[in-house]
Coordinates of C-alpha atoms and ligand atoms in Angstrom, one line a residue:
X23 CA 21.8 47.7 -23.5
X24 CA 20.7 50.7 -25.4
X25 CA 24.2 51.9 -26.6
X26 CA 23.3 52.8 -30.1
X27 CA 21.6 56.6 -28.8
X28 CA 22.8 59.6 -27.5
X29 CA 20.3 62.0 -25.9
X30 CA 23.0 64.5 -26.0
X31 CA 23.3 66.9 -28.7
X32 CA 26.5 66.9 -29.5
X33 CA 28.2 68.0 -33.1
X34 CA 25.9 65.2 -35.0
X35 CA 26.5 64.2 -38.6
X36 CA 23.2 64.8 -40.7
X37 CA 21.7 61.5 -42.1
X38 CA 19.6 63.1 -45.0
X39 CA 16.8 60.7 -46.6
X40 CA 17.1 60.4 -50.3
X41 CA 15.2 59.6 -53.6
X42 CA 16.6 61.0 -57.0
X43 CA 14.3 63.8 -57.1
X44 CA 14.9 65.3 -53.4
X45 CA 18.8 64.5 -54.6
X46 CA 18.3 66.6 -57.7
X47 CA 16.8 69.6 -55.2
X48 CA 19.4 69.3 -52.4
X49 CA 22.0 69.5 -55.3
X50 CA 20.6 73.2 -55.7
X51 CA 21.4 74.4 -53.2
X52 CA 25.3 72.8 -52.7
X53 CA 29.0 74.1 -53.7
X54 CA 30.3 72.8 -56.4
X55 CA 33.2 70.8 -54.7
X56 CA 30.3 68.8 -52.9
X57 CA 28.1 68.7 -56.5
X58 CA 31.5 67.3 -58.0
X59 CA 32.0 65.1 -55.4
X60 CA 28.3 63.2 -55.9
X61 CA 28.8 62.7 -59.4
X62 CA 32.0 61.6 -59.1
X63 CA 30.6 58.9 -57.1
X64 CA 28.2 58.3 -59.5
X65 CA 25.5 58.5 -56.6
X66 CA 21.9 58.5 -57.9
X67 CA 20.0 57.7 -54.7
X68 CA 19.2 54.3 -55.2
X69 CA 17.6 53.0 -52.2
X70 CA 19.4 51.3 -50.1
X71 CA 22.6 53.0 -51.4
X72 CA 24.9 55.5 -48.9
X73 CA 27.1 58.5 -50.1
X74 CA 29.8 59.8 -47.4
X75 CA 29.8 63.7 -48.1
X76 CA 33.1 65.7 -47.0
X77 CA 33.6 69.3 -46.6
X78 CA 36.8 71.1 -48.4
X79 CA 38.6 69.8 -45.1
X80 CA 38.0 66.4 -45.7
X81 CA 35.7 66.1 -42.4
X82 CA 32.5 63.8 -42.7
X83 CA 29.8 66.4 -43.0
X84 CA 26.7 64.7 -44.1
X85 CA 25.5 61.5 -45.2
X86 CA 23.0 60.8 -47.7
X87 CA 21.0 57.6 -47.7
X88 CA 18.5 56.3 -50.6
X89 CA 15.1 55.6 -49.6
X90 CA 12.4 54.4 -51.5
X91 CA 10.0 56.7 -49.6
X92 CA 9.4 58.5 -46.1
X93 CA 7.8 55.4 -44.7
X94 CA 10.9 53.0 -46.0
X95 CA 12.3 53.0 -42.7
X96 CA 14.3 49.3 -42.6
X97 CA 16.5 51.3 -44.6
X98 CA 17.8 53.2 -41.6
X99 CA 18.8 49.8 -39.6
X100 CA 21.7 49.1 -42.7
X101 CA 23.3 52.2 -41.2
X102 CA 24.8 51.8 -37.8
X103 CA 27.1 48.5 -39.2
X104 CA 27.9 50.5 -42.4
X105 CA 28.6 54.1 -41.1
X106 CA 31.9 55.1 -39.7
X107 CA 32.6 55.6 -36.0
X108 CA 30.6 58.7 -35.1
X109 CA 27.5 60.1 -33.4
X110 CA 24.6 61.0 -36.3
X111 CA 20.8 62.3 -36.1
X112 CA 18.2 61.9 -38.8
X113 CA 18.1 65.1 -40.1
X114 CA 14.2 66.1 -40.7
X115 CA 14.1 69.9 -41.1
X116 CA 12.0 69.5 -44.4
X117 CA 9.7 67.7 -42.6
X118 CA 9.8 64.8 -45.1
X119 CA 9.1 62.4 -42.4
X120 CA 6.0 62.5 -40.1
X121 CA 6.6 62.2 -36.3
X122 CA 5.8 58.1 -36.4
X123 CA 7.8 57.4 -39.5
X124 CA 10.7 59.5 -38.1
X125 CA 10.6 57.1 -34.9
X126 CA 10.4 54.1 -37.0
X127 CA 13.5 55.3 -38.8
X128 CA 15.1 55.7 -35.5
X129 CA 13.8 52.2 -34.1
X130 CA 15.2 50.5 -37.5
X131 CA 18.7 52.2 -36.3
X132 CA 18.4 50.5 -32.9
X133 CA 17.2 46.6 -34.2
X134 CA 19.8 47.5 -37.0
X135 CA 22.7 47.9 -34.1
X136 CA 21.9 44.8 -32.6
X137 CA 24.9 41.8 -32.3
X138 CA 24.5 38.6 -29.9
X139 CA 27.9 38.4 -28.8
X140 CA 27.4 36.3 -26.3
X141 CA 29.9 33.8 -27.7
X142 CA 32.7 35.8 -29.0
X143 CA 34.5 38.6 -28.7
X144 CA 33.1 40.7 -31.5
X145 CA 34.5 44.4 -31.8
X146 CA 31.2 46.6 -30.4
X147 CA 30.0 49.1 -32.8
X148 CA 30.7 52.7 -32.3
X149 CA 28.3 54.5 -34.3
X150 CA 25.6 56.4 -32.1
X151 CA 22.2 58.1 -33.1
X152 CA 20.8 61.5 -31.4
X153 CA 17.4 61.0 -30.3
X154 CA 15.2 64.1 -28.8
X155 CA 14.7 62.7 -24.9
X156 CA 11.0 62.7 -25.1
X157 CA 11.4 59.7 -27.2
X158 CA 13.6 58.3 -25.2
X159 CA 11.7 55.9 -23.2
X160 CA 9.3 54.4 -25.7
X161 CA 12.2 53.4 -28.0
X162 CA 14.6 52.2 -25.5
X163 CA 11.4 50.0 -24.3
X164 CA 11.0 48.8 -28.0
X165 CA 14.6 48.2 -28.3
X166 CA 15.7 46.6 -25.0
X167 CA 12.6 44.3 -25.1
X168 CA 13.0 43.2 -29.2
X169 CA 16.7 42.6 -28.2
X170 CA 15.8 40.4 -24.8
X171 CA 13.5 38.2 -27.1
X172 CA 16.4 37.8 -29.8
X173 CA 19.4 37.0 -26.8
X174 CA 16.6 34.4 -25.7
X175 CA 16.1 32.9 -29.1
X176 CA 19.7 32.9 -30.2
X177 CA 20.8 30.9 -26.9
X178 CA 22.0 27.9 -27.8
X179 CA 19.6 25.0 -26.4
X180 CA 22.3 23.8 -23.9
X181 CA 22.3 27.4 -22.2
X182 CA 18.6 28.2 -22.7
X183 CA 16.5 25.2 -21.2
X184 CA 13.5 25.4 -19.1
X185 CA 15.2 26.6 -15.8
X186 CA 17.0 29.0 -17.5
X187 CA 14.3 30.3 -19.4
X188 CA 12.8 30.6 -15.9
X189 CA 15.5 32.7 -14.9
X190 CA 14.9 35.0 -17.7
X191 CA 11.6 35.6 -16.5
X192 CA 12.2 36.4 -13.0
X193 CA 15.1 38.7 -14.4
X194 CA 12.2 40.6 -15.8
X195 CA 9.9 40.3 -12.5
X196 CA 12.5 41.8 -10.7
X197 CA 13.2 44.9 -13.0
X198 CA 9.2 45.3 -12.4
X199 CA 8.2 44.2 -8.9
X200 CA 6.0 41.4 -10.8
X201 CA 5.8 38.2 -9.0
X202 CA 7.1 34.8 -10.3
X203 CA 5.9 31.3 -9.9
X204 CA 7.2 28.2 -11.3
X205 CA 5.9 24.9 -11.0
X206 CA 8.2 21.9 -11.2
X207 CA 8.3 18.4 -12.5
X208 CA 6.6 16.3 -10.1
X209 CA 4.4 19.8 -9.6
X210 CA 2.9 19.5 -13.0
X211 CA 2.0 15.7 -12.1
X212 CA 0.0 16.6 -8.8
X213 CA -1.8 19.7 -10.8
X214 CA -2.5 18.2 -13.7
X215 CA -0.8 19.8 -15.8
X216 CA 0.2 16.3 -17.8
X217 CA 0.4 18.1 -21.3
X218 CA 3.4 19.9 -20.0
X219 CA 4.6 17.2 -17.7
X220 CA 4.3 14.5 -20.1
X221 CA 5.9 16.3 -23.1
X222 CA 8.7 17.3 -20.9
X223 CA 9.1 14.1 -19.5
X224 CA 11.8 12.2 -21.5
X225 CA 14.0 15.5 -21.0
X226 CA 17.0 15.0 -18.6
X227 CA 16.4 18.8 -17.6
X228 CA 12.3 19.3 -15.6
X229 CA 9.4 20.7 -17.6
X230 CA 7.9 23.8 -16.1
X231 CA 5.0 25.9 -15.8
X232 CA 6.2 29.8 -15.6
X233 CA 3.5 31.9 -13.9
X234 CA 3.8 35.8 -14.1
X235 CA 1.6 37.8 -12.2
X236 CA 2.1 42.1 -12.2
X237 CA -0.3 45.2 -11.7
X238 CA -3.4 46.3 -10.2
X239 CA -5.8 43.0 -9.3
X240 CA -8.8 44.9 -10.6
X241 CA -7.3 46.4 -13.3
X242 CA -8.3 44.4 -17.1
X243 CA -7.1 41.2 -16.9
X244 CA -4.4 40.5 -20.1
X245 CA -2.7 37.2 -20.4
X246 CA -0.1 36.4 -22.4
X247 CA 1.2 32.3 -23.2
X248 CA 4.0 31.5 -25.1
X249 CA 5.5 28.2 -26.2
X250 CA 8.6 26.8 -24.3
X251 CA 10.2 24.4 -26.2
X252 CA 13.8 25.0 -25.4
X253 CA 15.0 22.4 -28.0
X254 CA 12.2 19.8 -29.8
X255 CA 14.0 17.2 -30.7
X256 CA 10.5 15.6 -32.5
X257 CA 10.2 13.4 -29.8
X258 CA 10.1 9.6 -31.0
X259 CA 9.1 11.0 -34.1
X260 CA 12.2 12.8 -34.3
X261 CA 13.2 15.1 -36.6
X262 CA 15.7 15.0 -39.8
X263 CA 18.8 16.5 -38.8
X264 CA 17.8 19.6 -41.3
X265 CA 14.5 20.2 -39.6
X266 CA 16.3 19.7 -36.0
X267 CA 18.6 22.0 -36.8
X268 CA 16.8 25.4 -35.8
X269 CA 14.7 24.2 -33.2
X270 CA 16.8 25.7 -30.5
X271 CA 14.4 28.6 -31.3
X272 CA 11.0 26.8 -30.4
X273 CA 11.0 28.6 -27.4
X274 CA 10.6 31.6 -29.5
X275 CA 7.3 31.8 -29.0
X276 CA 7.6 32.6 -24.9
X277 CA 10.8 34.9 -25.4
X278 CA 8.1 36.7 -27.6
X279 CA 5.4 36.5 -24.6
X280 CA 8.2 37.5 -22.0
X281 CA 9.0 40.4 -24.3
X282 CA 5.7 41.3 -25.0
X283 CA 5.1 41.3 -21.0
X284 CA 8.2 44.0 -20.5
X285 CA 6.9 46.3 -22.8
X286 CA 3.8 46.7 -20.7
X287 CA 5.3 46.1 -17.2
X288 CA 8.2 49.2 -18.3
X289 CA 5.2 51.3 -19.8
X290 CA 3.1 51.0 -16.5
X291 CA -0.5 50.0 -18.7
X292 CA -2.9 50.1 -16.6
X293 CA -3.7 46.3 -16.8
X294 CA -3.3 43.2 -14.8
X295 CA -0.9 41.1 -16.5
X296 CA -0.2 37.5 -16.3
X297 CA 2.5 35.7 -18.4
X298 CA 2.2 31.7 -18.8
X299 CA 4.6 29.8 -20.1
X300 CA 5.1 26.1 -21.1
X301 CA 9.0 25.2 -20.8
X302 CA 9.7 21.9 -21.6
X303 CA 12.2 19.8 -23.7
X304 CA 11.2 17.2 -26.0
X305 CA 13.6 15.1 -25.8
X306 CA 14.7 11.5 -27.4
X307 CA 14.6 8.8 -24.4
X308 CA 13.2 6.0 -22.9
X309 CA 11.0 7.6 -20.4
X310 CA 9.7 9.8 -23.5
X311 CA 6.3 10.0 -24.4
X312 CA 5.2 7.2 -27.2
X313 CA 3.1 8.1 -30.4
X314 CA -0.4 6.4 -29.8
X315 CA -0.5 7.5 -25.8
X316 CA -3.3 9.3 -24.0
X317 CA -2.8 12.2 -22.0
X318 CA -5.5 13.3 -19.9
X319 CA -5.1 17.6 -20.1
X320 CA -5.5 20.1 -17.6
X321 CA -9.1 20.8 -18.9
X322 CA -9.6 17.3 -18.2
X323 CA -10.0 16.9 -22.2
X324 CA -8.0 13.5 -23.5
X325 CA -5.5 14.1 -26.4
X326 CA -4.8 10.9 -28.1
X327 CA -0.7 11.8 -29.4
X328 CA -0.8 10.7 -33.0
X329 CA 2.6 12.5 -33.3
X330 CA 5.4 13.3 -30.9
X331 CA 6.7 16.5 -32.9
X332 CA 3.2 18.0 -32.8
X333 CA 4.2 18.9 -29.1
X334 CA 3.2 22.4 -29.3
X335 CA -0.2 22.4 -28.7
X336 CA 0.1 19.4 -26.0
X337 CA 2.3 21.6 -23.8
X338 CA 0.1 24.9 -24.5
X339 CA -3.0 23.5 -24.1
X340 CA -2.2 23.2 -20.1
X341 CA -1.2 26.8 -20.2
X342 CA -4.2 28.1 -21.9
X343 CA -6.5 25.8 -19.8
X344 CA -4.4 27.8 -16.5
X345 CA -5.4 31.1 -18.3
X346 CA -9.2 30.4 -18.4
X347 CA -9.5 30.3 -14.9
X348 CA -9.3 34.2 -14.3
X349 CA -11.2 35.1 -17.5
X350 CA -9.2 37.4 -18.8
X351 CA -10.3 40.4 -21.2
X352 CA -8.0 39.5 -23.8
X353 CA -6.0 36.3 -24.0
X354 CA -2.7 36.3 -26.1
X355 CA -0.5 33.7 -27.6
X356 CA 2.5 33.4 -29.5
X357 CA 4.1 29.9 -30.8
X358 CA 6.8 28.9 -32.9
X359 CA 3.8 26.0 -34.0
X360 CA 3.8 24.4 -37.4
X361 CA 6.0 24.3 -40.0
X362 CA 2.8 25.0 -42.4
X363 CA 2.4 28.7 -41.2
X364 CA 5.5 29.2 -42.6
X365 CA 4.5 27.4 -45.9
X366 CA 1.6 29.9 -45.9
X367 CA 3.1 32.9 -45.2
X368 CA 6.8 32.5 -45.5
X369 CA 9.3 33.7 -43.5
X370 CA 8.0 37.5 -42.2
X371 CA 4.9 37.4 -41.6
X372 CA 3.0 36.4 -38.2
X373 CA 0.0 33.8 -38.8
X374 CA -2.9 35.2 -36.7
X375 CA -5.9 33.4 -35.9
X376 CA -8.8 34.7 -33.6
X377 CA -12.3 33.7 -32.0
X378 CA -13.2 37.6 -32.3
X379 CA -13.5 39.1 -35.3
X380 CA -13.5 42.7 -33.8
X381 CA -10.3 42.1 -32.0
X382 CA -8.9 40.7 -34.5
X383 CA -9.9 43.6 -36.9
X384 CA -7.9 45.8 -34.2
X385 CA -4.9 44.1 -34.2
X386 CA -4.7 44.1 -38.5
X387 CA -5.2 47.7 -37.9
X388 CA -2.9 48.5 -35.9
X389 CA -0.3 45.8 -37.6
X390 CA -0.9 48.2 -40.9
X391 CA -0.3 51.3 -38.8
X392 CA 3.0 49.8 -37.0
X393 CA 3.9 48.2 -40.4
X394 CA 4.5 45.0 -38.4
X395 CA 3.5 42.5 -40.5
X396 CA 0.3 40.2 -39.4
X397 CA -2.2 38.2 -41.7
X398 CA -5.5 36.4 -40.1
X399 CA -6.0 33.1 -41.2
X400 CA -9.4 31.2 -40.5
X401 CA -10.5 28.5 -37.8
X402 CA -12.3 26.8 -40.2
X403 CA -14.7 24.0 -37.6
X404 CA -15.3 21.9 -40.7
X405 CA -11.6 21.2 -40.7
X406 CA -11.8 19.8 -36.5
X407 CA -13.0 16.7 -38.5
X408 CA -9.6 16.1 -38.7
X409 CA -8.4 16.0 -35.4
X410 CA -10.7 12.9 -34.5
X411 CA -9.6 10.4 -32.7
X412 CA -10.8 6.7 -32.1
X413 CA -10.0 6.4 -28.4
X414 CA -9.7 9.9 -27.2
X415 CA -11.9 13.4 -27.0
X416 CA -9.2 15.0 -29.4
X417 CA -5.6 14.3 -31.5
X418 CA -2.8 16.0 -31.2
X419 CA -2.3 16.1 -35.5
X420 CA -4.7 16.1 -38.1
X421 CA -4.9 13.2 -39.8
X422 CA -4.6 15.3 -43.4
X423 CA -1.6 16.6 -44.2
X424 CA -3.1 19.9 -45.6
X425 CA -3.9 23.3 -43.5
X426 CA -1.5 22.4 -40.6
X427 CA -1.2 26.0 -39.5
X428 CA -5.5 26.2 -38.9
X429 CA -5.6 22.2 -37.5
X430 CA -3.1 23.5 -34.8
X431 CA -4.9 26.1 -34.2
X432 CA -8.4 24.4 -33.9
X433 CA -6.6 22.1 -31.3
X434 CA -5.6 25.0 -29.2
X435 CA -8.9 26.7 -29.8
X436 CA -10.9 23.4 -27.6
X437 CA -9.2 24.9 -24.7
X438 CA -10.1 28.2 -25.2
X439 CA -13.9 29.1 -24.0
X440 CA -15.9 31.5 -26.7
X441 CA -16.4 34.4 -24.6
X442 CA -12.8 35.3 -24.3
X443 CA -10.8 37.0 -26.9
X444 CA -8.4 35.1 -27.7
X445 CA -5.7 35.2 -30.4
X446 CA -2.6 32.9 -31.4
X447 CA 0.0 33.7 -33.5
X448 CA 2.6 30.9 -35.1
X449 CA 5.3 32.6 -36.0
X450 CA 9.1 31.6 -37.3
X451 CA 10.7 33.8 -34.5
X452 CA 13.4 34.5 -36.5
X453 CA 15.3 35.8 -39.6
X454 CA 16.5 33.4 -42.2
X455 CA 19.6 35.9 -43.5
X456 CA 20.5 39.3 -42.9
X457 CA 18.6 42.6 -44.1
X458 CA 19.0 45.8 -43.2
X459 CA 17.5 46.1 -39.3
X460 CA 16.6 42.6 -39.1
X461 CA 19.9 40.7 -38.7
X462 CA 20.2 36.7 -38.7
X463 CA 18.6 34.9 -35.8
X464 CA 16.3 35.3 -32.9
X465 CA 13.5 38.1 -34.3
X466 CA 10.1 39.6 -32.6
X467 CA 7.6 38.9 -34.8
X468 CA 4.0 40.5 -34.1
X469 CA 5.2 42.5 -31.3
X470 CA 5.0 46.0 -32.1
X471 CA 1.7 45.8 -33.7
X472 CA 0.2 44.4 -30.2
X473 CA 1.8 46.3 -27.9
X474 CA 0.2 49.1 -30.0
X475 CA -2.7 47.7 -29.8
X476 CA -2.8 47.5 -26.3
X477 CA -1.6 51.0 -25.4
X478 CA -4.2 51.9 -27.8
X479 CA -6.6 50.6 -26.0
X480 CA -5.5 50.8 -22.2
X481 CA -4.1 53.9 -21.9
X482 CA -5.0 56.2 -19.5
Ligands
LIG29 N1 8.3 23.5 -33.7 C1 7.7 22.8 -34.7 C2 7.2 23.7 -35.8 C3 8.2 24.6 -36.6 C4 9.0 23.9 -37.5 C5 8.1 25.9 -36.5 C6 9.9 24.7 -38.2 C7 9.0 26.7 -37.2 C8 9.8 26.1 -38.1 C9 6.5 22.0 -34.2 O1 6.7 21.5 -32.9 C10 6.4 20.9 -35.1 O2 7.2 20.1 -35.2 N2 5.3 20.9 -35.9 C11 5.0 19.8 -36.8 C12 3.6 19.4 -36.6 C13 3.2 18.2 -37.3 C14 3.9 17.0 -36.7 C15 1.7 18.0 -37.2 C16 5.2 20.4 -38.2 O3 4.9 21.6 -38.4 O4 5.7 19.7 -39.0
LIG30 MN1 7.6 19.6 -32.9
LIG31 ZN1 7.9 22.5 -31.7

């Protein structure tokens, strides 16, 4: 996966990390045929903006790419589609970049290399970065795992439903001698697990419940959820064809979950790790589930459906409800949930919500620190007003249209029991056009910032 490094120092073209003033020093100390040769171009730096240097032989010798600062590190991921054929390091001998924002530069390379190709026979690229082998394994663990959750989210629906995303996550067992579980259809009925089964039920392909299970049993217990929804429809209350039209992605939220899980399998943490995940379809058929139906949940809590397309937090209630039952030190999940987080917070940044204030505290720390972008956003109990309902313990949409992001998250939270940390992120899952590291499509959202946080905090 990881073609985009070299660990072998071989004759590597010098990316050198430019604003006008360390331009205006570097031009010091060149010839004249190179000094000629950047004004010629009219090159000022800009960031962003790339100058190819030649010596007198015409050879590539160094290339010079505008930055806004040291810690402007997306800059880096533009590179590996713009540059020509050819093995390059970051060149750092100034020290102008500390040890983390030189890694980040080289992780923007990496998420900048990445094409899903799975569909067509696009030419692979054949530009390569040194990296120093000591950082080897962290970064190919960043990059293979942020790459796994954008092939899962850029799979068409057709190719990604619950059984394959299934598959996906016994791939991932296997790599790591974790052991898989899946519970199936009927399954769900006899458990009940109705949130899932009932959601999934109008779906020509079975609903699931995907059960991961890796590490020590007496080692902290982490648990990770993510939403499945390998293609929502809307249900009955289906979707316009515009709002339909990315949903493929609603699964986003358990490739993040999977991904998430990889990351600490391949880094050995010293935890015990469970992954839950709710795959379902919600599909368009007469054995769908109706607007106005009751569905007794896993916790054994009644969800009157007011809305079909407010899904989410019927199928990952059941999960969540799973997850209390070892009591885990820290529970974790990740949803591609409302439509209003993405009012909120537009397109980049992860909605976070939490019953622990400390924990949460952690995580915007170390989301500052990773420059992964996270804001917290309240569970605000006057708002569970709104998820009343006349005939059962709870509804599945708040009756309001405002503050969708923190009703959906007050739904989940009833499942949740006080004295576990819990968090939940609703996140897009993916990127809206290209820019420089973070290309079209599938994206991790969130991820760096916890897995930070949790090597932080668990290693030993
Ligand atoms: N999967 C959607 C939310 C979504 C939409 C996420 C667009 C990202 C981009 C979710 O299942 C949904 O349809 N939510 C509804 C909830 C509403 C019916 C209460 C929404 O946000 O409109
Ligand atoms: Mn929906
Ligand atoms: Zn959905």
């Amino acid at each position: 996966m990881t073609v985009c490094y070299t660990t072998e120092n071989q004759k590597n073209i010098p990316i050198l990390a430019m604003t006008a003033e360390r331009l205006e020093k570097w031009l010091e100390n060149q010839s004249e045929h190179t000094g000629n040769w950047i004004e010629a171009c009219g090159y000022s730096a800009k960031a962003g903006k790339i100058c190819l240097v030649a010596n007198v032989a015409g050879e590539l010798e160094v290339v010079l790419l505008g930055v806004k600062s040291a810690d402007d590190f997306w800059a880096f991921g533009a590179l590996p589609k713009t540059l020509p054929k050819n093995t390059y390091h970051i060149d750092n001998a100034d020290g102008y970049f500390s040890k983390e924002q030189l890694s980040r530069a080289q992780l923007a390379w990496g998420l900048g290399s990445y094409q899903f190709n799975a569909y067509r026979n696009n030419e692979a690229l054949e530009t390569c970065l040194f990296v120093e082998e000591s950082n080897e394994a962290s970064l190919f663990n960043l990059i293979d795992s942020i790459y796994l959750i954008r092939d899962l989210i850029n799979t068409p629906a057709d190719d990604m439903g619950p059984a394959e995303l299934a598959e996906a996550v016994s791939a991932v067992a296997e790599e790591n001698e974790a052991h898989v579980s899946v519970r199936v259809g009927e399954e769900l009925l006899q458990q009940g697990l109705l949130g899932i089964y009932t959601v999934g039920r109008g779906a020509s392909r079975e609903p699931r419940l995907i059960d991961l299970q890796w590490g020590d049993e007496e080692a902290p217990k982490i648990t990770l959820v993510g939403k499945g929804v390998c293609f929502d429809s809307g249900g009955l209350d289906m979707k316009t064809a515009a709002g339909m039209r990315q949903m493929k992605k609603d699964m986003g939220g358990a490739a993040h979950a999977l991904g998430l899980a990889r990351l600490i399998m391949q880094a050995k943490l010293p935890v015990r790790l469970r992954l839950l995940i709710s795959a379902v379809e919600n599909s368009v058929d007469g054995a769908s589930y109706h607007p106005g139906d009751v569905i007794i949940t896993r916790a054994g809590i009644s969800v009157e459906i007011d809305n079909t397309d407010a899904e989410g937090r019927v199928v990952m209630c059941d999960a969540l409800t799973e997850a209390m039952d070892d009591q885990p030190e820290y529970l974790i999940d990740f949803a591609t949930l409302t439509g209003a987080a993405r009012v909120a917070l537009g397109t980049d940044i992860a909605a976070m919500f939490s019953n622990n204030e400390e924990f949460a505290e952690e995580i915007l720390a170390s989301s500052r620190d990773q420059e992964d972008p996270i804001w917290q956003l309240p569970l605000y109990q006057p708002y569970k007003e709104f998820l009343k309902s006349d005939i059962a313990d709870i509804s599945n949409c708040s009756r309001v249209g405002y503050g969708g992001a923190i009703t959906a998250a007050l739904y989940l939270q009833r499942f949740v029991s006080e004295e576990t940390r819990w968090m939940h992120f609703d996140i897009l899952a993916s990127n809206i056009e290209n820019r420089p590291g973070r290309p079209k499509g599938g994206e991790a959202q969130a991820i760096r910032a916890v897995f930070k946080f949790l090597q932080d905090k668990f290693s030993v």
